[in-house]
Short mmCIF file of C-alpha atoms in Angstrom, two decimals:
data_model
loop_
_atom_site.label_atom_id
_atom_site.label_comp_id
_atom_site.label_asym_id
_atom_site.label_seq_id
_atom_site.Cartn_x
_atom_site.Cartn_y
_atom_site.Cartn_z
CA UNK A 289 50.29 65.88 214.11
CA UNK A 290 51.22 69.22 215.61
CA UNK A 291 54.72 70.62 215.90
CA UNK A 292 56.14 71.59 219.28
CA UNK A 293 55.58 75.26 218.50
CA UNK A 294 51.91 74.63 217.66
CA UNK A 295 51.39 72.61 220.84
CA UNK A 296 52.88 75.38 222.95
CA UNK A 297 50.63 77.91 221.24
CA UNK A 298 47.50 75.80 221.85
CA UNK A 299 48.50 75.30 225.47
CA UNK A 300 48.94 79.05 225.91
CA UNK A 301 45.49 79.70 224.39
CA UNK A 302 43.83 77.14 226.66
CA UNK A 303 45.45 78.62 229.74
CA UNK A 304 44.37 82.14 228.76
CA UNK A 305 40.83 80.91 228.19
CA UNK A 306 40.85 79.35 231.66
CA UNK A 307 41.93 82.65 233.24
CA UNK A 308 39.18 84.55 231.42
CA UNK A 309 36.61 82.04 232.63
CA UNK A 310 37.71 82.52 236.23
CA UNK A 311 36.88 86.22 236.07
CA UNK A 312 33.53 85.70 234.35
CA UNK A 313 32.49 82.86 236.68
CA UNK A 314 31.46 80.73 233.72
CA UNK A 315 30.89 77.01 233.96
CA UNK A 316 34.05 75.07 233.23
CA UNK A 317 34.06 72.27 230.67
CA UNK A 318 35.36 69.08 232.34
CA UNK A 319 37.39 68.15 229.28
CA UNK A 320 39.36 71.43 229.48
CA UNK A 321 41.65 70.29 232.30
CA UNK A 322 42.24 66.92 230.65
CA UNK A 323 43.17 68.58 227.38
CA UNK A 324 45.57 70.98 229.07
CA UNK A 325 47.16 68.09 230.95
CA UNK A 326 47.56 66.01 227.78
CA UNK A 327 49.09 68.91 225.88
CA UNK A 328 51.53 69.59 228.71
CA UNK A 329 52.55 65.92 228.71
CA UNK A 330 53.00 65.93 224.93
CA UNK A 331 55.21 69.02 225.13
CA UNK A 332 57.33 67.50 227.92
CA UNK A 333 57.74 64.25 225.99
CA UNK A 334 58.77 66.03 222.83
CA UNK A 335 61.29 68.20 224.70
CA UNK A 336 62.81 65.15 226.40
CA UNK A 337 62.98 63.26 223.12
CA UNK A 338 64.74 66.17 221.42
CA UNK A 339 67.36 66.28 224.18
CA UNK A 340 68.08 62.57 223.85
CA UNK A 341 68.50 62.65 220.06
#
């Protein structure tokens, strides 16, 4: 299991990779968006859970 800091770092890397791909006009992997969405949801859930504890 990843910590919140690690999840945020992975999310940042995925978003940077997406920006680089836009400029190189490379083919986008369909799982990329799903992974970014899942990581964002995990981060939101963890932040909400920390606030409630």
